[in-house]
Short mmCIF file of C-alpha atoms and ligand atoms in Angstrom, two decimals:
data_model
loop_
_atom_site.label_atom_id
_atom_site.label_comp_id
_atom_site.label_asym_id
_atom_site.label_seq_id
_atom_site.Cartn_x
_atom_site.Cartn_y
_atom_site.Cartn_z
CA UNK A 1 134.04 178.23 98.72
CA UNK A 2 137.59 176.93 97.76
CA UNK A 3 138.76 173.25 99.15
CA UNK A 4 140.71 174.95 101.76
CA UNK A 5 138.24 177.13 103.63
CA UNK A 6 135.96 174.10 103.21
CA UNK A 7 138.47 171.90 105.09
CA UNK A 8 138.88 174.58 107.75
CA UNK A 9 135.23 174.97 108.40
CA UNK A 10 134.76 171.36 108.37
CA UNK A 11 137.87 170.96 110.82
CA UNK A 12 136.42 173.99 112.85
CA UNK A 13 133.26 171.90 113.32
CA UNK A 14 134.73 168.67 113.79
CA UNK A 15 136.45 169.82 116.70
CA UNK A 16 133.59 171.29 118.62
CA UNK A 17 133.97 170.00 122.14
CA UNK A 18 131.68 166.97 122.71
CA UNK A 19 130.50 167.96 126.14
CA UNK A 20 129.46 171.25 124.55
CA UNK A 21 125.88 170.90 123.68
CA UNK A 22 124.65 172.99 120.94
CA UNK A 23 121.66 175.51 120.77
CA UNK A 24 119.21 173.64 118.36
CA UNK A 25 116.96 175.86 116.03
CA UNK A 26 113.08 174.56 116.29
CA UNK A 27 113.91 172.73 113.31
CA UNK A 28 117.02 170.95 114.17
CA UNK A 29 115.15 169.89 117.39
CA UNK A 30 112.18 168.54 115.48
CA UNK A 31 114.48 166.65 113.21
CA UNK A 32 116.35 165.21 116.24
CA UNK A 33 113.17 164.37 117.96
CA UNK A 34 112.33 162.08 115.00
CA UNK A 35 115.67 160.70 114.60
CA UNK A 36 115.27 159.77 118.48
CA UNK A 37 112.01 158.42 118.08
CA UNK A 38 112.46 156.00 115.15
CA UNK A 39 115.74 154.91 116.38
CA UNK A 40 113.97 153.78 119.73
CA UNK A 41 111.48 151.41 117.87
CA UNK A 42 113.09 147.97 117.14
CA UNK A 43 112.03 147.38 113.43
CA UNK A 44 114.55 144.48 113.16
CA UNK A 45 113.21 140.92 111.93
CA UNK A 46 111.31 139.34 114.45
CA UNK A 47 109.99 142.07 116.36
CA UNK A 48 107.13 143.24 114.11
CA UNK A 49 107.37 146.74 115.14
CA UNK A 50 107.78 148.33 111.52
CA UNK A 51 103.76 149.22 112.00
CA UNK A 52 104.72 151.23 115.26
CA UNK A 53 107.14 153.22 113.13
CA UNK A 54 104.59 153.86 110.40
CA UNK A 55 102.27 154.95 113.03
CA UNK A 56 104.49 157.43 114.25
CA UNK A 57 105.49 158.91 110.95
CA UNK A 58 102.01 159.06 109.94
CA UNK A 59 101.15 160.98 112.82
CA UNK A 60 103.99 163.52 112.20
CA UNK A 61 103.19 163.83 108.55
CA UNK A 62 99.41 164.78 109.39
CA UNK A 63 100.17 167.06 111.83
CA UNK A 64 102.43 168.72 109.26
CA UNK A 65 99.64 169.01 106.78
CA UNK A 66 99.45 165.98 104.76
CA UNK A 67 95.86 164.92 104.01
CA UNK A 68 94.88 161.41 104.50
CA UNK A 69 94.22 160.91 101.13
CA UNK A 70 97.86 161.50 99.97
CA UNK A 71 99.43 158.89 102.80
CA UNK A 72 99.16 155.13 101.78
CA UNK A 73 100.00 152.36 104.59
CA UNK A 74 100.08 148.65 102.89
CA UNK A 75 100.33 145.32 104.75
CA UNK A 76 102.83 142.67 103.83
CA UNK A 77 103.41 139.27 104.94
CA UNK A 78 107.29 139.09 104.88
CA UNK A 79 108.24 135.16 105.67
CA UNK A 80 105.08 135.09 108.25
CA UNK A 81 105.88 138.65 109.77
CA UNK A 82 103.78 141.32 109.24
CA UNK A 83 105.41 144.49 107.98
CA UNK A 84 104.05 147.51 106.40
CA UNK A 85 105.05 149.89 103.76
CA UNK A 86 104.70 153.70 103.96
CA UNK A 87 103.92 155.96 100.67
CA UNK A 88 103.46 159.82 101.15
CA UNK A 89 102.55 162.03 98.00
CA UNK A 90 103.54 165.79 98.04
CA UNK A 91 101.18 167.23 95.50
CA UNK A 92 101.87 169.26 92.83
CA UNK A 93 99.70 172.22 92.69
CA UNK A 94 97.37 171.73 89.58
CA UNK A 95 98.56 170.50 86.61
CA UNK A 96 102.13 168.95 87.43
CA UNK A 97 104.83 170.24 85.07
CA UNK A 98 106.69 166.53 84.92
CA UNK A 99 106.47 163.25 85.76
CA UNK A 100 106.83 162.47 89.67
CA UNK A 101 110.21 161.92 91.76
CA UNK A 102 110.07 158.80 94.15
CA UNK A 103 111.91 158.92 96.97
CA UNK A 104 113.03 155.62 98.72
CA UNK A 105 113.96 154.68 102.51
CA UNK A 106 113.74 151.65 104.61
CA UNK A 107 112.20 151.60 108.13
CA UNK A 108 113.53 148.04 109.18
CA UNK A 109 117.13 147.61 110.64
CA UNK A 110 119.16 144.72 111.01
CA UNK A 111 118.93 143.53 114.47
CA UNK A 112 120.91 144.46 117.27
CA UNK A 113 121.68 142.57 120.45
CA UNK A 114 121.95 145.05 123.44
CA UNK A 115 124.85 142.67 125.30
CA UNK A 116 126.89 143.12 122.27
CA UNK A 117 126.79 146.64 122.09
CA UNK A 118 128.65 149.58 124.48
CA UNK A 119 125.42 151.70 124.59
CA UNK A 120 121.77 150.29 124.29
CA UNK A 121 121.10 150.18 120.49
CA UNK A 122 117.75 151.16 120.43
CA UNK A 123 118.27 154.36 122.39
CA UNK A 124 119.67 157.31 120.61
CA UNK A 125 122.56 158.19 122.73
CA UNK A 126 124.59 161.70 121.83
CA UNK A 127 128.43 161.08 123.05
CA UNK A 128 131.98 162.15 122.02
CA UNK A 129 130.45 163.85 118.88
CA UNK A 130 128.52 161.03 117.80
CA UNK A 131 124.87 159.68 117.62
CA UNK A 132 124.82 156.45 118.28
CA UNK A 133 122.38 153.61 117.97
CA UNK A 134 120.97 150.92 115.44
CA UNK A 135 119.96 152.48 112.32
CA UNK A 136 121.88 155.97 112.81
CA UNK A 137 123.02 155.70 109.40
CA UNK A 138 121.39 152.67 107.86
CA UNK A 139 118.59 153.67 106.97
CA UNK A 140 116.92 155.69 109.89
CA UNK A 141 119.03 158.58 109.10
CA UNK A 142 117.44 158.49 105.51
CA UNK A 143 114.20 157.85 106.73
CA UNK A 144 114.37 161.08 109.18
CA UNK A 145 115.91 163.04 106.59
CA UNK A 146 113.49 162.94 104.27
CA UNK A 147 110.70 162.92 106.73
CA UNK A 148 111.95 166.19 108.18
CA UNK A 149 112.08 167.82 104.68
CA UNK A 150 108.76 166.89 103.78
CA UNK A 151 107.38 168.19 107.04
CA UNK A 152 109.32 171.51 107.00
CA UNK A 153 108.64 172.31 103.30
CA UNK A 154 104.93 171.57 104.31
CA UNK A 155 105.30 173.95 106.99
CA UNK A 156 107.21 176.67 104.72
CA UNK A 157 103.91 176.54 102.42
CA UNK A 158 105.90 175.12 99.50
CA UNK A 159 104.49 173.37 96.75
CA UNK A 160 106.19 171.53 94.29
CA UNK A 161 105.47 171.76 90.36
CA UNK A 162 105.39 168.03 90.09
CA UNK A 163 104.63 165.16 92.72
CA UNK A 164 107.18 163.94 95.12
CA UNK A 165 106.42 160.51 96.61
CA UNK A 166 108.05 159.09 99.49
CA UNK A 167 108.09 155.27 99.51
CA UNK A 168 109.47 153.83 102.57
CA UNK A 169 109.96 149.88 102.76
CA UNK A 170 109.34 147.56 105.60
CA UNK A 171 111.78 144.70 105.00
CA UNK A 172 114.48 145.79 102.82
CA UNK A 173 117.15 143.86 105.06
CA UNK A 174 115.50 140.52 104.84
CA UNK A 175 113.18 139.38 102.15
CA UNK A 176 112.36 142.31 100.35
CA UNK A 177 108.62 141.48 100.01
CA UNK A 178 107.57 145.07 100.89
CA UNK A 179 109.93 146.70 98.39
CA UNK A 180 109.21 144.07 95.29
CA UNK A 181 105.48 145.10 95.96
CA UNK A 182 105.98 148.94 96.19
CA UNK A 183 108.23 148.67 93.29
CA UNK A 184 105.36 146.86 91.28
CA UNK A 185 102.82 149.62 92.48
CA UNK A 186 105.18 152.36 91.83
CA UNK A 187 105.66 151.33 88.01
CA UNK A 188 102.20 150.78 87.76
CA UNK A 189 100.40 153.81 89.42
CA UNK A 190 103.19 156.56 89.82
CA UNK A 191 105.49 155.88 86.77
CA UNK A 192 108.06 158.61 87.94
CA UNK A 193 110.91 160.00 85.79
CA UNK A 194 113.43 158.95 88.28
CA UNK A 195 114.07 157.75 91.58
CA UNK A 196 116.27 158.94 94.43
CA UNK A 197 117.25 156.45 97.18
CA UNK A 198 118.43 157.60 100.85
CA UNK A 199 119.78 154.46 101.33
CA UNK A 200 123.48 154.73 99.68
CA UNK A 201 125.88 157.34 98.72
CA UNK A 202 126.70 160.86 100.32
CA UNK A 203 129.84 162.32 101.48
CA UNK A 204 133.34 160.90 101.92
CA UNK A 205 135.72 162.39 104.45
CA UNK A 206 139.55 161.73 104.81
CA UNK A 207 140.34 160.67 108.61
CA UNK A 208 141.31 164.54 109.33
CA UNK A 209 137.57 165.10 108.15
CA UNK A 210 138.32 166.93 105.04
CA UNK A 211 135.76 166.27 101.99
CA UNK A 212 137.06 163.69 99.28
CA UNK A 213 134.23 163.51 97.25
CA UNK A 214 130.46 162.95 97.25
CA UNK A 215 129.51 159.28 96.13
CA UNK A 216 126.50 158.56 93.86
CA UNK A 217 125.49 154.74 93.86
CA UNK A 218 124.54 154.34 90.18
CA UNK A 219 124.70 150.77 89.87
CA UNK A 220 124.51 147.54 92.13
CA UNK A 221 125.91 143.95 90.82
CA UNK A 222 123.63 141.27 90.89
CA UNK A 223 123.53 138.75 93.43
CA UNK A 224 122.88 135.24 92.64
CA UNK A 225 123.79 131.85 94.43
CA UNK A 226 124.42 128.55 93.02
CA UNK A 227 124.58 125.11 94.48
CA UNK A 228 126.82 122.73 92.81
CA UNK A 229 126.13 119.06 93.89
CA UNK A 230 127.48 115.81 92.72
CA UNK A 231 125.80 112.43 93.72
CA UNK A 232 127.50 109.02 93.71
CA UNK A 233 126.37 105.56 94.72
CA UNK A 234 128.59 105.30 97.67
CA UNK A 235 129.58 102.36 99.39
CA UNK A 236 132.02 101.17 102.12
CA UNK A 237 135.14 103.39 102.34
CA UNK A 238 137.25 100.17 102.27
CA UNK A 239 136.31 99.54 98.70
CA UNK A 240 136.91 102.68 96.97
CA UNK A 241 135.21 103.34 93.63
CA UNK A 242 137.10 105.09 90.85
CA UNK A 243 134.32 107.89 90.96
CA UNK A 244 134.15 109.82 94.26
CA UNK A 245 131.71 112.59 94.75
CA UNK A 246 134.19 114.82 97.13
CA UNK A 247 137.26 114.42 94.58
CA UNK A 248 134.84 115.39 91.54
CA UNK A 249 133.49 118.55 93.27
CA UNK A 250 136.71 119.44 94.56
CA UNK A 251 138.08 119.25 90.92
CA UNK A 252 135.01 121.46 90.02
CA UNK A 253 135.68 124.11 92.59
CA UNK A 254 139.42 124.48 91.40
CA UNK A 255 138.24 124.85 87.73
CA UNK A 256 136.01 127.83 89.41
CA UNK A 257 138.92 129.07 91.24
CA UNK A 258 141.24 129.23 88.30
CA UNK A 259 138.71 131.07 86.27
CA UNK A 260 138.74 134.65 85.85
CA UNK A 261 135.68 136.32 84.24
CA UNK A 262 136.37 138.96 81.69
CA UNK A 263 137.36 142.38 82.39
CA UNK A 264 134.02 144.72 82.42
CA UNK A 265 133.64 148.15 82.47
CA UNK A 266 130.97 151.10 82.00
CA UNK A 267 131.44 154.93 81.73
CA UNK A 268 130.12 154.99 85.44
CA UNK A 269 132.94 152.31 86.81
CA UNK A 270 135.69 153.98 84.62
CA UNK A 271 134.74 157.75 85.79
CA UNK A 272 134.55 156.08 89.45
CA UNK A 273 137.86 154.56 89.09
CA UNK A 274 139.39 158.06 87.39
CA UNK A 275 137.94 159.71 90.39
CA UNK A 276 138.75 157.83 93.24
CA UNK A 277 142.31 156.95 91.76
CA UNK A 278 143.08 160.77 92.11
CA UNK A 279 142.74 160.70 95.64
CA UNK A 280 144.25 157.00 96.33
CA UNK A 281 147.61 157.02 97.36
CA UNK A 282 150.36 154.55 95.74
CA UNK A 283 150.17 151.82 93.37
CA UNK A 284 146.50 151.18 93.66
CA UNK A 285 145.59 154.84 92.94
CA UNK A 286 147.76 154.62 89.85
CA UNK A 287 146.15 151.43 88.49
CA UNK A 288 142.72 153.11 88.94
CA UNK A 289 143.79 155.89 86.66
CA UNK A 290 145.78 153.63 84.21
CA UNK A 291 142.60 151.44 83.88
CA UNK A 292 140.16 154.16 83.72
CA UNK A 293 142.64 155.46 80.62
CA UNK A 294 142.80 152.20 79.13
CA UNK A 295 140.74 149.13 80.51
CA UNK A 296 143.04 146.74 78.85
CA UNK A 297 145.98 147.56 80.77
CA UNK A 298 147.25 144.12 81.87
CA UNK A 299 149.14 145.88 84.60
CA UNK A 300 146.25 147.90 86.12
CA UNK A 301 144.00 145.08 85.86
CA UNK A 302 146.25 142.66 88.08
CA UNK A 303 146.68 145.03 90.68
CA UNK A 304 142.69 145.95 90.61
CA UNK A 305 142.10 142.22 90.74
CA UNK A 306 144.84 141.44 93.49
CA UNK A 307 142.83 143.95 95.64
CA UNK A 308 139.66 142.75 97.47
CA UNK A 309 138.34 146.37 97.64
CA UNK A 310 138.44 146.81 93.70
CA UNK A 311 138.16 143.17 91.97
CA UNK A 312 134.44 143.36 92.26
CA UNK A 313 134.27 146.66 90.35
CA UNK A 314 136.43 145.18 86.99
CA UNK A 315 133.75 142.36 86.53
CA UNK A 316 131.75 139.45 87.48
CA UNK A 317 132.94 137.18 90.59
CA UNK A 318 132.05 133.78 91.62
CA UNK A 319 133.41 132.50 94.58
CA UNK A 320 133.22 129.29 96.74
CA UNK A 321 131.60 129.92 100.20
CA UNK A 322 130.24 126.70 101.87
CA UNK A 323 130.90 123.06 101.42
CA UNK A 324 129.30 119.72 102.81
CA UNK A 325 129.60 116.22 101.84
CA UNK A 326 129.55 112.69 102.98
CA UNK A 327 127.62 111.03 105.83
CA UNK A 328 129.58 108.81 107.67
CA UNK A 329 133.72 108.69 108.10
CA UNK A 330 133.76 104.98 106.96
CA UNK A 331 131.47 105.50 103.72
CA UNK A 332 132.08 106.74 100.35
CA UNK A 333 130.00 110.12 99.81
CA UNK A 334 126.76 109.65 98.18
CA UNK A 335 126.95 113.52 97.66
CA UNK A 336 128.75 116.50 98.07
CA UNK A 337 127.69 120.14 97.70
CA UNK A 338 129.21 123.52 97.42
CA UNK A 339 127.88 126.92 97.55
CA UNK A 340 129.09 129.38 94.82
CA UNK A 341 128.11 132.95 95.45
CA UNK A 342 128.22 135.28 92.31
CA UNK A 343 128.16 139.13 92.00
CA UNK A 344 127.43 139.69 88.39
CA UNK A 345 128.57 142.91 86.53
CA UNK A 346 125.47 144.77 85.29
CA UNK A 347 124.27 143.40 81.96
CA UNK A 348 125.91 140.19 81.98
CA UNK A 349 122.92 138.32 83.59
CA UNK A 350 122.63 135.26 86.27
CA UNK A 351 121.48 132.68 83.17
CA UNK A 352 125.03 133.53 81.05
CA UNK A 353 126.93 133.14 84.30
CA UNK A 354 125.55 129.82 85.27
CA UNK A 355 125.90 128.76 81.53
CA UNK A 356 129.91 129.93 81.71
CA UNK A 357 130.52 128.11 85.28
CA UNK A 358 128.99 124.87 83.63
CA UNK A 359 131.42 125.44 80.85
CA UNK A 360 134.52 126.13 83.03
CA UNK A 361 133.60 122.92 85.14
CA UNK A 362 133.09 120.57 81.90
CA UNK A 363 131.22 117.70 84.15
CA UNK A 364 127.60 116.86 83.19
CA UNK A 365 127.49 115.03 86.84
CA UNK A 366 127.66 118.42 88.39
CA UNK A 367 124.03 119.55 88.92
CA UNK A 368 123.51 123.38 89.27
CA UNK A 369 120.63 124.77 91.40
CA UNK A 370 120.06 128.57 91.63
CA UNK A 371 119.18 129.36 95.21
CA UNK A 372 118.31 133.08 94.97
CA UNK A 373 115.72 135.01 93.71
CA UNK A 374 117.71 137.27 91.21
CA UNK A 375 117.14 140.80 90.34
CA UNK A 376 119.03 142.15 87.51
CA UNK A 377 119.19 145.82 87.65
CA UNK A 378 121.21 147.79 85.05
CA UNK A 379 123.23 150.84 85.36
CA UNK A 380 121.59 154.23 85.98
CA UNK A 381 122.55 157.35 84.39
CA UNK A 382 123.34 159.96 86.76
CA UNK A 383 120.76 162.54 85.18
CA UNK A 384 122.17 166.30 84.54
CA UNK A 385 119.58 167.58 86.65
CA UNK A 386 120.03 165.42 89.50
CA UNK A 387 123.68 166.15 89.51
CA UNK A 388 123.02 169.93 89.08
CA UNK A 389 120.69 169.46 92.34
CA UNK A 390 123.55 167.70 94.31
CA UNK A 391 125.95 170.37 93.02
CA UNK A 392 123.60 173.00 94.32
CA UNK A 393 123.34 171.43 97.75
CA UNK A 394 127.18 171.15 98.18
CA UNK A 395 127.59 174.92 97.09
CA UNK A 396 124.97 175.62 99.71
CA UNK A 397 127.14 173.89 102.39
CA UNK A 398 130.20 175.47 101.08
CA UNK A 399 131.87 172.31 100.21
CA UNK A 400 133.72 171.77 97.19
CA UNK A 401 134.28 167.95 96.23
CA UNK A 402 133.90 166.07 93.13
CA UNK A 403 130.81 163.83 92.72
CA UNK A 404 131.66 160.67 91.83
CA UNK A 405 129.15 157.53 90.60
CA UNK A 406 130.24 154.37 92.06
CA UNK A 407 128.65 150.38 91.69
CA UNK A 408 128.13 148.51 94.73
CA UNK A 409 127.91 145.00 95.53
CA UNK A 410 124.21 145.22 96.38
CA UNK A 411 121.73 145.12 97.29
CA UNK A 412 119.39 148.20 97.98
CA UNK A 413 115.73 148.41 97.34
CA UNK A 414 116.94 150.66 94.30
CA UNK A 415 117.91 147.39 92.38
CA UNK A 416 113.87 146.53 92.18
CA UNK A 417 113.34 149.93 90.57
CA UNK A 418 116.32 149.63 88.00
CA UNK A 419 115.18 146.30 86.85
CA UNK A 420 111.84 148.01 85.85
CA UNK A 421 113.98 150.72 83.94
CA UNK A 422 113.60 153.40 86.45
CA UNK A 423 117.16 155.42 86.80
CA UNK A 424 117.76 155.28 90.26
CA UNK A 425 120.57 156.69 92.25
CA UNK A 426 121.31 156.53 95.72
CA UNK A 427 122.48 160.04 97.62
CA UNK A 428 122.63 161.02 101.04
CA UNK A 429 123.12 164.51 102.90
CA UNK A 430 125.65 162.85 105.75
CA UNK A 431 129.42 163.15 105.32
CA UNK A 432 131.75 160.51 107.16
CA UNK A 433 134.94 158.81 107.31
CA UNK A 434 134.79 155.34 105.77
CA UNK A 435 136.49 154.53 109.29
CA UNK A 436 133.02 155.67 110.97
CA UNK A 437 131.11 153.00 108.90
CA UNK A 438 129.40 150.86 111.26
CA UNK A 439 125.88 149.94 109.43
CA UNK A 440 124.70 146.41 110.37
CA UNK A 441 127.66 146.11 112.87
CA UNK A 442 128.25 146.90 116.18
CA UNK A 443 127.99 150.49 117.88
CA UNK A 444 126.42 152.15 114.45
CA UNK A 445 127.04 155.69 114.63
CA UNK A 446 126.85 159.27 112.92
CA UNK A 447 128.56 162.48 113.64
CA UNK A 448 126.45 165.03 115.31
CA UNK A 449 127.72 167.40 112.86
CA UNK A 450 126.98 165.18 110.05
CA UNK A 451 123.50 164.81 111.28
CA UNK A 452 122.72 168.56 111.50
CA UNK A 453 124.90 169.71 108.84
CA UNK A 454 122.71 167.06 106.45
CA UNK A 455 119.41 168.81 107.31
CA UNK A 456 119.50 170.82 104.17
CA UNK A 457 120.33 168.34 101.71
CA UNK A 458 117.16 167.44 100.46
CA UNK A 459 115.43 170.62 100.67
CA UNK A 460 117.80 172.04 98.46
CA UNK A 461 117.71 169.23 95.85
CA UNK A 462 113.99 169.17 95.67
CA UNK A 463 113.54 172.53 95.29
CA UNK A 464 115.83 172.70 92.67
CA UNK A 465 114.27 169.36 91.30
CA UNK A 466 110.55 170.28 91.64
CA UNK A 467 110.86 173.99 91.50
CA UNK A 468 107.41 175.49 92.64
CA UNK A 469 107.24 178.35 95.08
ZN1 ZN B 501 120.27 150.08 104.21
#
């Protein structure tokens, strides 16, 4: 189908009267029921409700015919809180033709306070053409979509020609304790050919609901936070010393501010700029295309680096985010500390970044302390077989739009698998407008049509990648 007809199809879908309730097929009703139930379970930190969600999902999967032996529930202590992980294997019949595919999602959510929301955050509310509720996109949509796909395929009697394994984590938004343990287990016991993550990517719509592109998250920058501290003997503020912790720290920070990390790019980021440039108006779009053609183009680099949306895709960034120092208004400061947060381009590394910052600061008195448990993750390939499967799903929905890889500032569960050498890309069956993205924020939502429109997504993709009957 040509873009124009896809457009009019989407436009027609988008203007269905909100009040008009649609007739759901049995399958759509089943998916909606799962969505409603998982959103009603407050799986936020401090609530200890992930095990309730696991129990519910296990019940649904067992009822659909998954054997006890193919369902694994694991327990974790995430900063003193009990959480769980869930793994479900869809077994290949007989000898598997290929190595398994692992499918990721996370069951926990960022908390939401009812008093701040317009509607109860842990109740699925259908209103004005949207589903509202915490997790409607991040990531209970992904969990619901993968789960309903497994149930549907099982009920159809389909058998894959390779093992498909759901791996759902329980604390992605906070400690990632379950994620790390699951990634370890997957590497040792499953060793998949590649991994698909339901927690990012998907279709991007223009303000008028026409499809612009389908995004595939293929890389994440490395997150690392440093504290820079200067200590000093201090003294009475009426008798200033020539050295002063606050002034020295300020000097160090001004040097970091002035320093620009070298321009970095990869096949992925250039392809991403090229494709986004084609659909971005004005000077910014021109700069994206110019940079994709020649990443040494100074004018393009300046434009991209002056824009907060694009600067991060041109290299590593390190930025001061917090500051503290001194202890009394009439005392010389005995210490001053600044927090510097870095988003490191894949392949550069936290150690090299720290070394660079020390060189830039050029003052041995400044002590550096790495505050984060750093996970370095390389870029993943957008494999031809995965690309073909995505394309098939778009074709099946009658949508014509380019498939564009992108790098994000991090972080999803995916990085813990990339760091172990597994190609991991994040994709989603949902199409939405950037203006409708409310993940982690208030009034999180997903268009009702996007929900039902995406229900075939994983079915088409898994059948394409895992053949079978
Ligand atoms: Zn998420």
